Every structure is written in structure tokens, then in C-alpha cells.
GROMACS .gro file of C-alpha atoms in nm:
model
  219
    1MET     CA    1   3.907   2.380   2.679
    2GLY     CA    2   3.964   2.124   2.387
    3THR     CA    3   3.836   1.832   2.676
    4ARG     CA    4   3.588   2.031   2.762
    5ASP     CA    5   3.479   2.171   2.354
    6ASP     CA    6   3.461   1.788   2.325
    7ALA     CA    7   3.238   1.680   2.580
    8VAL     CA    8   2.999   1.923   2.487
    9ASN     CA    9   2.975   1.827   2.227
   10LEU     CA   10   2.968   1.471   2.252
   11ARG     CA   11   2.712   1.626   2.516
   12ALA     CA   12   2.470   1.776   2.233
   13SER     CA   13   2.528   1.467   1.948
   14ALA     CA   14   2.383   1.209   2.247
   15VAL     CA   15   2.100   1.465   2.282
   16LEU     CA   16   2.091   1.458   1.946
   17LEU     CA   17   2.081   1.104   1.868
   18CYS     CA   18   1.855   1.041   2.154
   19SER     CA   19   1.617   1.276   1.990
   20ALA     CA   20   1.621   1.096   1.689
   21TRP     CA   21   1.560   0.829   1.793
   22ILE     CA   22   1.296   0.928   2.012
   23LEU     CA   23   1.104   1.084   1.731
   24ALA     CA   24   1.140   0.790   1.470
   25ALA     CA   25   1.042   0.579   1.753
   26GLY     CA   26   0.686   0.738   1.764
   27LEU     CA   27   0.588   0.692   1.355
   28PRO     CA   28   0.462   0.417   1.244
   29THR     CA   29   0.673   0.382   0.903
   30ALA     CA   30   0.780  -0.013   0.932
   31ALA     CA   31   0.582  -0.343   0.981
   32ALA     CA   32   0.718  -0.704   0.975
   33LEU     CA   33   0.446  -0.939   0.991
   34TRP     CA   34   0.324  -1.280   0.992
   35LEU     CA   35   0.017  -1.429   0.811
   36SER     CA   36  -0.152  -1.817   0.818
   37LEU     CA   37  -0.289  -1.868   0.501
   38PRO     CA   38  -0.607  -2.108   0.524
   39PRO     CA   39  -0.655  -2.374   0.272
   40SER     CA   40  -0.877  -2.154   0.100
   41ALA     CA   41  -0.939  -1.872   0.246
   42THR     CA   42  -0.789  -1.512   0.180
   43LYS     CA   43  -0.596  -1.280   0.442
   44CYS     CA   44  -0.545  -0.908   0.430
   45VAL     CA   45  -0.344  -0.674   0.605
   46SER     CA   46  -0.386  -0.369   0.593
   47GLU     CA   47  -0.161   0.025   0.633
   48GLU     CA   48  -0.369   0.344   0.676
   49ILE     CA   49  -0.110   0.626   0.481
   50HIS     CA   50  -0.110   0.949   0.353
   51ALA     CA   51  -0.027   1.046   0.001
   52GLY     CA   52   0.363   1.100  -0.160
   53VAL     CA   53   0.450   0.864   0.085
   54VAL     CA   54   0.704   0.563  -0.041
   55ALA     CA   55   0.607   0.211   0.061
   56LEU     CA   56   0.833  -0.042   0.038
   57ALA     CA   57   0.750  -0.448   0.144
   58ASP     CA   58   0.880  -0.773   0.046
   59TYR     CA   59   0.723  -1.131   0.137
   60ALA     CA   60   0.833  -1.488   0.147
   61VAL     CA   61   0.668  -1.834   0.241
   62VAL     CA   62   0.775  -2.009   0.518
   63HIS     CA   63   0.678  -2.344   0.505
   64ASP     CA   64   0.835  -2.628   0.725
   65ASP     CA   65   0.768  -2.930   0.565
   66ASP     CA   66   0.986  -3.014   0.229
   67PRO     CA   67   1.085  -2.729   0.084
   68GLN     CA   68   1.059  -2.935  -0.271
   69SER     CA   69   0.706  -2.924  -0.197
   70MET     CA   70   0.663  -2.535  -0.116
   71PRO     CA   71   0.349  -2.394  -0.195
   72THR     CA   72   0.287  -2.092  -0.435
   73ILE     CA   73   0.034  -1.765  -0.324
   74SER     CA   74  -0.083  -1.539  -0.533
   75ALA     CA   75  -0.011  -1.180  -0.428
   76LYS     CA   76  -0.203  -0.845  -0.489
   77VAL     CA   77  -0.159  -0.504  -0.322
   78THR     CA   78  -0.483  -0.256  -0.401
   79ALA     CA   79  -0.496   0.122  -0.368
   80PRO     CA   80  -0.769   0.323  -0.168
   81ASN     CA   81  -1.002   0.411  -0.518
   82GLY     CA   82  -0.914   0.053  -0.655
   83ASP     CA   83  -0.647   0.004  -0.874
   84THR     CA   84  -0.422  -0.265  -0.882
   85LEU     CA   85  -0.097  -0.227  -0.721
   86HIS     CA   86   0.072  -0.478  -0.768
   87HIS     CA   87  -0.060  -0.872  -0.861
   88LYS     CA   88   0.145  -1.166  -0.899
   89GLU     CA   89   0.010  -1.549  -0.876
   90ASN     CA   90   0.205  -1.906  -0.848
   91VAL     CA   91   0.512  -1.691  -0.583
   92THR     CA   92   0.687  -1.818  -0.374
   93MET     CA   93   0.817  -1.501  -0.298
   94GLY     CA   94   0.780  -1.164  -0.377
   95GLN     CA   95   0.815  -0.743  -0.373
   96PHE     CA   96   0.592  -0.457  -0.465
   97ALA     CA   97   0.731  -0.132  -0.411
   98PHE     CA   98   0.480   0.231  -0.484
   99THR     CA   99   0.437   0.556  -0.382
  100THR     CA  100   0.121   0.687  -0.265
  101ASN     CA  101  -0.116   0.909  -0.458
  102GLU     CA  102  -0.411   0.950  -0.226
  103PRO     CA  103  -0.444   0.840   0.108
  104GLY     CA  104  -0.663   0.638   0.279
  105THR     CA  105  -0.632   0.284   0.370
  106TYR     CA  106  -0.373   0.004   0.122
  107LEU     CA  107  -0.465  -0.327   0.074
  108ALA     CA  108  -0.237  -0.647   0.045
  109CYS     CA  109  -0.456  -0.981   0.024
  110PHE     CA  110  -0.255  -1.290  -0.034
  111TRP     CA  111  -0.445  -1.647  -0.103
  112LEU     CA  112  -0.251  -1.994  -0.171
  113ASP     CA  113  -0.295  -2.082  -0.540
  114GLY     CA  114  -0.548  -2.321  -0.705
  115ALA     CA  115  -0.339  -2.647  -0.696
  116ASN     CA  116  -0.281  -2.645  -0.323
  117LYS     CA  117  -0.597  -2.604  -0.197
  118GLY     CA  118  -0.572  -2.833   0.114
  119ILE     CA  119  -0.260  -2.723   0.226
  120GLY     CA  120  -0.196  -2.459   0.499
  121THR     CA  121   0.082  -2.224   0.484
  122SER     CA  122   0.266  -1.925   0.637
  123VAL     CA  123   0.363  -1.595   0.433
  124SER     CA  124   0.614  -1.365   0.645
  125ILE     CA  125   0.528  -0.998   0.521
  126ASN     CA  126   0.770  -0.722   0.619
  127TRP     CA  127   0.610  -0.329   0.506
  128LYS     CA  128   0.834  -0.056   0.556
  129ILE     CA  129   0.664   0.296   0.522
  130GLY     CA  130   0.815   0.603   0.439
  131ILE     CA  131   1.167   0.644   0.616
  132ALA     CA  132   1.215   0.335   0.706
  133ALA     CA  133   1.161   0.280   0.262
  134LYS     CA  134   1.451   0.500   0.241
  135ASP     CA  135   1.790   0.291   0.132
  136TRP     CA  136   1.989   0.534   0.471
  137GLU     CA  137   2.336   0.353   0.244
  138SER     CA  138   2.294   0.526  -0.052
  139VAL     CA  139   2.192   0.782   0.027
  140ALA     CA  140   2.533   0.886   0.299
  141LYS     CA  141   2.704   0.744  -0.034
  142LYS     CA  142   2.581   0.975  -0.259
  143GLU     CA  143   2.579   1.265  -0.021
  144LYS     CA  144   2.908   1.129   0.144
  145ILE     CA  145   2.822   1.214   0.516
  146GLU     CA  146   2.808   0.948   0.761
  147GLY     CA  147   2.759   0.911   1.169
  148LEU     CA  148   2.651   1.273   1.369
  149GLU     CA  149   2.556   1.387   0.989
  150LEU     CA  150   2.424   1.022   0.859
  151GLU     CA  151   2.171   1.091   1.166
  152LEU     CA  152   2.056   1.440   1.168
  153ARG     CA  153   1.975   1.357   0.862
  154LYS     CA  154   1.727   1.162   0.916
  155LEU     CA  155   1.588   1.331   1.207
  156GLU     CA  156   1.541   1.619   0.953
  157GLU     CA  157   1.323   1.270   0.721
  158ALA     CA  158   1.197   1.214   1.072
  159VAL     CA  159   1.056   1.569   1.127
  160GLU     CA  160   0.899   1.623   0.797
  161VAL     CA  161   0.730   1.296   0.778
  162ILE     CA  162   0.526   1.414   1.166
  163HIS     CA  163   0.482   1.750   1.002
  164GLU     CA  164   0.298   1.641   0.727
  165ASN     CA  165   0.159   1.362   0.973
  166LEU     CA  166   0.044   1.687   1.126
  167LEU     CA  167  -0.073   1.878   0.831
  168TYR     CA  168  -0.314   1.503   0.749
  169LEU     CA  169  -0.414   1.466   1.072
  170ARG     CA  170  -0.540   1.882   1.061
  171SER     CA  171  -0.738   1.835   0.729
  172ARG     CA  172  -0.846   1.527   0.849
  173GLU     CA  173  -1.060   1.719   1.166
  174ALA     CA  174  -1.154   2.035   0.900
  175GLY     CA  175  -1.318   1.740   0.672
  176MET     CA  176  -1.536   1.533   0.984
  177ARG     CA  177  -1.580   1.931   1.145
  178ASP     CA  178  -1.748   2.041   0.792
  179VAL     CA  179  -1.945   1.718   0.818
  180SER     CA  180  -2.077   1.744   1.172
  181GLU     CA  181  -2.108   2.065   1.118
  182ARG     CA  182  -2.378   1.953   0.825
  183THR     CA  183  -2.453   1.693   1.069
  184ASN     CA  184  -2.555   1.914   1.311
  185GLY     CA  185  -2.780   2.128   1.076
  186ARG     CA  186  -2.897   1.914   0.844
  187VAL     CA  187  -3.090   1.728   1.270
  188ALA     CA  188  -3.151   2.103   1.326
  189LEU     CA  189  -3.344   2.179   0.962
  190PHE     CA  190  -3.513   1.842   1.025
  191SER     CA  191  -3.678   1.901   1.463
  192ILE     CA  192  -3.800   2.241   1.275
  193MET     CA  193  -3.978   2.048   1.059
  194SER     CA  194  -4.103   1.841   1.237
  195LEU     CA  195  -4.208   2.077   1.528
  196PHE     CA  196  -4.357   2.237   1.255
  197LEU     CA  197  -4.546   1.957   1.145
  198CYS     CA  198  -4.691   1.888   1.553
  199ILE     CA  199  -4.806   2.275   1.548
  200VAL     CA  200  -4.975   2.223   1.176
  201ALA     CA  201  -5.139   1.876   1.313
  202SER     CA  202  -5.292   2.016   1.618
  203VAL     CA  203  -5.384   2.296   1.487
  204LEU     CA  204  -5.606   2.086   1.205
  205GLN     CA  205  -5.707   1.811   1.501
  206LEU     CA  206  -5.846   2.149   1.742
  207ARG     CA  207  -6.079   2.290   1.454
  208HIS     CA  208  -6.192   1.902   1.327
  209LEU     CA  209  -6.277   1.880   1.716
  210LYS     CA  210  -6.481   2.195   1.707
  211GLY     CA  211  -6.667   2.152   1.385
  212TYR     CA  212  -6.762   1.773   1.561
  213PHE     CA  213  -6.875   1.974   1.887
  214HIS     CA  214  -7.024   2.222   1.695
  215LYS     CA  215  -7.227   1.955   1.493
  216LYS     CA  216  -7.363   1.765   1.801
  217LYS     CA  217  -7.455   2.158   1.938
  218LEU     CA  218  -7.247   1.998   2.282
  219ILE     CA  219  -7.085   2.339   2.300
   0.00000   0.00000   0.00000
């Protein structure tokens, strides 16, 4: 009996772990990027994030030439409303973290500092969002959980994130539907007004022609 129960438990654990991996794989929670910065231009990356989500990113200059002459860059992160969330100058590496207050596109821009104009370089960015930005090692130590319990906790978080994403998409859909209905109403009103104006113009034209023919005694 003990061996059979252990086999059932192992099978259930495997199913739960597979479910956790499938759910986690479907969530856009992390992105590792490599940007090539031209000598005199700005490169930006963006993430579409909804409200109440933790975002964490590390960035560093990657320069294959002489390390002593590594160029410095400037970095700026802005919210959808234009507020600056992070701004650093003359750095070779850095980190930014924030919790979103509103849904929308969050933009991170990088460019070479003035003293390094004419020297191209690259920047590596590791941007984590939501579950990926959470320190699960600290959570495990604080709550004294490990193994299957930790994976179940991750699964629970993944389900919550999916639920929040569905609610966000539903609200976006409702907003788009309202805009579409208002647009359709305006188009219908414009069509009715256009038809009315055409009828009025036709009536006036007929009266004018009738008066002209009467004046010329053609009818």
C-alpha cells in the first residue's frame, strides 16, 4: 500500500510541476535583450504592462575592446504618462525596479554619453516582470517551504497573474467595444444627416428647375 500511495503522490507531483511549467511558459514575465547602440542615436525597448505589477531590470555595457576605455551610457525609463521612473548618466551598468501604477507601455531608452560619440557599443538588458521579478529564494526561506510546496506556490502565483491578465484583457475589450459602438453611432448619424441633406438639396433643385421652366413657359 505504501509503495502504491508513493507512486500516486509522485504522479500527482509530476502533473502539478508540469502544469506549473506550462502556465509559467505562457506568461511574458522575462526578457533578455541585446541592444546595439549607434554612435549618435537612442535605442529603446518597451513592455506592455498592466497596473500593480513589479518590474525589475539589470543592464550593462558590453564592450569587446580595451576594458580600460569602456564607454559610458545614459539610461532613462518612462511610464505611459511620461513620468520618469529611472534616469542615470555616465554609467556602465545599472538596475531599475518599480511597481506599475497604471496599465500601458513602459519605455526604457539608452544612448551613449557625449564624451563617447563616435564609438558604438552594445548593452545587455535582463528585464523581469511579475513572477520572474520575485525573489523566490527569500520567499522560500521566509515561509519555510521548499520542493513541491514552493512549486505549488509558484503555480498559485501564475494562476493569479493569468486571472489578472484575463480581467485586464476583458476591460480592454469592453473599452474597445464602447469605442466601436460610439463610432458606429456617429457613422450612422452622419449617414442619416447626409441622406437628409441630399433629399433637401434634391427638393430645392426640383423647385428651382420648376420655377425656371415656368418662367420660360416651357411647362
